[in-house]
Amino acid sequence: MAEEVNSKREVQVHGTGRIVKNVLVISLAFMTQFTAYSGAANLQSSINASAGLGTAALAAVYAGLILSNIFLPVFVIKWLGTKWTISFSFLTYMPYIAAQLYPRFYTMIPAGLLVGLGGGPLWCAKCTYLYVMSEAHSAISKITAEALLVRFLGIFFMIFHTSQIWGNLISSLGIYLACMAGAAIIVAVGVDPMKKFDTRGSGSGTGLSGLALLAATLKLLIEPNQILMIPINVFLGFQQAFFGADFTAAFVSCAVGTGSVGFVMMTYGLADAIGCIVNGYIAKRTIAFCFLEEKRQLSQTSGYGSRSVIL
């Protein structure tokens, strides 16, 4: 009890400005990271079309994500903490960019799997950090944590999706690698440890064993609200696959040339950023049940599907 009181006092000392600063720094770091990754991934099915190498590498990324999301997030976050999980997970993307210098199946596929393995802890740590920031801000401002989470996610994805714009303006692998290293440094230097703001121990894990935690996670799949969200997540998966593999190759490269892929994806990123602002405002007014559901899920175990909250 005394520790919780001291933690709340520390949150009061930091103030809401420090909390918003952390949200903005994480958003900037993700934008920098995915400026590099998105710029390279958008062209995979076009520039590495031989024998389907680019598409296979993207498939390896998402195969790694499936395994990663089931087994790694809770353990990695408990071991490193959210801040360092984000920073080190950024580094797992760098071999994927380096592999573009010598694109072969034996370089691209392992690099894609590594991206996936790092992506699970990365996105779960981001979700956990923003959730704790919304709770800490709520303790000071008395605005509901759900409303603040909507706002923070809207800000995050607005900044994050501009990476499609900047990434498609850049075509240098050296700059991409520098962006990824810079993103890791931004988080390491500019983000405060989450424990300074965590008054409820939300990011400390559940204390469950690995198998018990996996069973608890799978049990969520039979809950009605989670079942209703499955079509949204499936749609997002098909959307990413379509844009990453088919749209850029079949509808842009073949029609108007590979050189136009970047410009087309820039407009996609701009629309994404605007959509985050608009949908965030709509969600703030409607307070959909999915925010309450995500709050409960994040308290038990981190989830990668939180992007659907923006819808």
PDB file of N, CA and C in Angstrom, residues 163-199:
ATOM      1  N   SER A 163       5.410   7.740 -41.557  1.00  0.00           N
ATOM      2  CA  SER A 163       6.607   7.012 -42.001  1.00  0.00           C
ATOM      3  C   SER A 163       6.471   6.552 -43.447  1.00  0.00           C
ATOM      4  N   GLN A 164       5.228   6.320 -43.898  1.00  0.00           N
ATOM      5  CA  GLN A 164       5.011   5.951 -45.297  1.00  0.00           C
ATOM      6  C   GLN A 164       5.419   7.088 -46.227  1.00  0.00           C
ATOM      7  N   ILE A 165       5.246   8.312 -45.764  1.00  0.00           N
ATOM      8  CA  ILE A 165       5.620   9.474 -46.579  1.00  0.00           C
ATOM      9  C   ILE A 165       7.139   9.595 -46.646  1.00  0.00           C
ATOM     10  N   TRP A 166       7.784   9.634 -45.454  1.00  0.00           N
ATOM     11  CA  TRP A 166       9.233   9.851 -45.423  1.00  0.00           C
ATOM     12  C   TRP A 166       9.981   8.650 -45.989  1.00  0.00           C
ATOM     13  N   GLY A 167       9.488   7.437 -45.709  1.00  0.00           N
ATOM     14  CA  GLY A 167      10.169   6.236 -46.184  1.00  0.00           C
ATOM     15  C   GLY A 167      10.209   6.140 -47.693  1.00  0.00           C
ATOM     16  N   ASN A 168       9.162   6.633 -48.339  1.00  0.00           N
ATOM     17  CA  ASN A 168       9.103   6.566 -49.797  1.00  0.00           C
ATOM     18  C   ASN A 168       9.800   7.744 -50.468  1.00  0.00           C
ATOM     19  N   LEU A 169      10.239   8.714 -49.675  1.00  0.00           N
ATOM     20  CA  LEU A 169      11.068   9.789 -50.209  1.00  0.00           C
ATOM     21  C   LEU A 169      12.546   9.407 -50.202  1.00  0.00           C
ATOM     22  N   ILE A 170      12.864   8.376 -49.439  1.00  0.00           N
ATOM     23  CA  ILE A 170      14.256   7.938 -49.278  1.00  0.00           C
ATOM     24  C   ILE A 170      14.454   6.619 -50.020  1.00  0.00           C
ATOM     25  N   SER A 171      15.573   6.473 -50.675  1.00  0.00           N
ATOM     26  CA  SER A 171      15.840   5.217 -51.393  1.00  0.00           C
ATOM     27  C   SER A 171      17.241   4.697 -51.106  1.00  0.00           C
ATOM     28  N   SER A 172      17.824   5.113 -49.978  1.00  0.00           N
ATOM     29  CA  SER A 172      19.181   4.703 -49.637  1.00  0.00           C
ATOM     30  C   SER A 172      19.151   3.706 -48.483  1.00  0.00           C
ATOM     31  N   LEU A 173      19.729   2.519 -48.688  1.00  0.00           N
ATOM     32  CA  LEU A 173      19.774   1.518 -47.624  1.00  0.00           C
ATOM     33  C   LEU A 173      20.630   1.989 -46.457  1.00  0.00           C
ATOM     34  N   GLY A 174      21.661   2.774 -46.747  1.00  0.00           N
ATOM     35  CA  GLY A 174      22.498   3.313 -45.678  1.00  0.00           C
ATOM     36  C   GLY A 174      21.710   4.236 -44.763  1.00  0.00           C
ATOM     37  N   ILE A 175      20.868   5.075 -45.363  1.00  0.00           N
ATOM     38  CA  ILE A 175      20.027   5.971 -44.561  1.00  0.00           C
ATOM     39  C   ILE A 175      19.007   5.166 -43.772  1.00  0.00           C
ATOM     40  N   TYR A 176      18.471   4.101 -44.369  1.00  0.00           N
ATOM     41  CA  TYR A 176      17.516   3.246 -43.659  1.00  0.00           C
ATOM     42  C   TYR A 176      18.156   2.651 -42.405  1.00  0.00           C
ATOM     43  N   LEU A 177      19.378   2.143 -42.527  1.00  0.00           N
ATOM     44  CA  LEU A 177      20.071   1.574 -41.373  1.00  0.00           C
ATOM     45  C   LEU A 177      20.316   2.636 -40.305  1.00  0.00           C
ATOM     46  N   ALA A 178      20.675   3.844 -40.745  1.00  0.00           N
ATOM     47  CA  ALA A 178      20.895   4.936 -39.796  1.00  0.00           C
ATOM     48  C   ALA A 178      19.604   5.303 -39.073  1.00  0.00           C
ATOM     49  N   CYS A 179      18.480   5.269 -39.791  1.00  0.00           N
ATOM     50  CA  CYS A 179      17.182   5.563 -39.171  1.00  0.00           C
ATOM     51  C   CYS A 179      16.865   4.560 -38.068  1.00  0.00           C
ATOM     52  N   MET A 180      17.129   3.278 -38.329  1.00  0.00           N
ATOM     53  CA  MET A 180      16.825   2.248 -37.332  1.00  0.00           C
ATOM     54  C   MET A 180      17.710   2.382 -36.102  1.00  0.00           C
ATOM     55  N   ALA A 181      18.987   2.648 -36.319  1.00  0.00           N
ATOM     56  CA  ALA A 181      19.880   2.869 -35.182  1.00  0.00           C
ATOM     57  C   ALA A 181      19.453   4.114 -34.409  1.00  0.00           C
ATOM     58  N   GLY A 182      19.054   5.154 -35.150  1.00  0.00           N
ATOM     59  CA  GLY A 182      18.591   6.381 -34.504  1.00  0.00           C
ATOM     60  C   GLY A 182      17.335   6.171 -33.685  1.00  0.00           C
ATOM     61  N   ALA A 183      16.417   5.335 -34.178  1.00  0.00           N
ATOM     62  CA  ALA A 183      15.178   5.061 -33.447  1.00  0.00           C
ATOM     63  C   ALA A 183      15.469   4.395 -32.110  1.00  0.00           C
ATOM     64  N   ALA A 184      16.392   3.426 -32.110  1.00  0.00           N
ATOM     65  CA  ALA A 184      16.758   2.748 -30.861  1.00  0.00           C
ATOM     66  C   ALA A 184      17.380   3.728 -29.873  1.00  0.00           C
ATOM     67  N   ILE A 185      18.199   4.645 -30.381  1.00  0.00           N
ATOM     68  CA  ILE A 185      18.844   5.634 -29.512  1.00  0.00           C
ATOM     69  C   ILE A 185      17.817   6.617 -28.962  1.00  0.00           C
ATOM     70  N   ILE A 186      16.852   7.020 -29.786  1.00  0.00           N
ATOM     71  CA  ILE A 186      15.809   7.949 -29.334  1.00  0.00           C
ATOM     72  C   ILE A 186      15.070   7.384 -28.130  1.00  0.00           C
ATOM     73  N   VAL A 187      14.701   6.102 -28.204  1.00  0.00           N
ATOM     74  CA  VAL A 187      13.991   5.476 -27.080  1.00  0.00           C
ATOM     75  C   VAL A 187      14.907   5.344 -25.871  1.00  0.00           C
ATOM     76  N   ALA A 188      16.143   4.911 -26.094  1.00  0.00           N
ATOM     77  CA  ALA A 188      17.073   4.697 -24.984  1.00  0.00           C
ATOM     78  C   ALA A 188      17.360   5.984 -24.224  1.00  0.00           C
ATOM     79  N   VAL A 189      17.448   7.098 -24.944  1.00  0.00           N
ATOM     80  CA  VAL A 189      17.821   8.369 -24.325  1.00  0.00           C
ATOM     81  C   VAL A 189      16.603   9.193 -23.908  1.00  0.00           C
ATOM     82  N   GLY A 190      15.550   9.174 -24.725  1.00  0.00           N
ATOM     83  CA  GLY A 190      14.460  10.124 -24.527  1.00  0.00           C
ATOM     84  C   GLY A 190      13.246   9.637 -23.780  1.00  0.00           C
ATOM     85  N   VAL A 191      13.113   8.319 -23.560  1.00  0.00           N
ATOM     86  CA  VAL A 191      11.911   7.777 -22.920  1.00  0.00           C
ATOM     87  C   VAL A 191      12.204   7.427 -21.469  1.00  0.00           C
ATOM     88  N   ASP A 192      11.305   7.817 -20.569  1.00  0.00           N
ATOM     89  CA  ASP A 192      11.440   7.470 -19.154  1.00  0.00           C
ATOM     90  C   ASP A 192      11.024   6.022 -18.923  1.00  0.00           C
ATOM     91  N   PRO A 193      11.664   5.316 -17.981  1.00  0.00           N
ATOM     92  CA  PRO A 193      11.223   3.958 -17.638  1.00  0.00           C
ATOM     93  C   PRO A 193       9.769   3.954 -17.192  1.00  0.00           C
ATOM     94  N   MET A 194       9.031   2.940 -17.604  1.00  0.00           N
ATOM     95  CA  MET A 194       7.598   2.894 -17.320  1.00  0.00           C
ATOM     96  C   MET A 194       7.302   2.791 -15.832  1.00  0.00           C
ATOM     97  N   LYS A 195       8.223   2.192 -15.061  1.00  0.00           N
ATOM     98  CA  LYS A 195       7.957   1.976 -13.639  1.00  0.00           C
ATOM     99  C   LYS A 195       7.779   3.286 -12.873  1.00  0.00           C
ATOM    100  N   LYS A 196       8.269   4.396 -13.431  1.00  0.00           N
ATOM    101  CA  LYS A 196       8.067   5.686 -12.781  1.00  0.00           C
ATOM    102  C   LYS A 196       6.605   6.107 -12.784  1.00  0.00           C
ATOM    103  N   PHE A 197       5.844   5.575 -13.736  1.00  0.00           N
ATOM    104  CA  PHE A 197       4.454   5.989 -13.890  1.00  0.00           C
ATOM    105  C   PHE A 197       3.464   4.868 -13.582  1.00  0.00           C
ATOM    106  N   ASP A 198       3.962   3.652 -13.373  1.00  0.00           N
ATOM    107  CA  ASP A 198       3.087   2.486 -13.205  1.00  0.00           C
ATOM    108  C   ASP A 198       2.655   2.364 -11.748  1.00  0.00           C
ATOM    109  N   THR A 199       1.472   2.867 -11.428  1.00  0.00           N
ATOM    110  CA  THR A 199       0.972   2.859 -10.052  1.00  0.00           C
ATOM    111  C   THR A 199       0.268   1.566  -9.693  1.00  0.00           C
TER     112      THR A 199
END
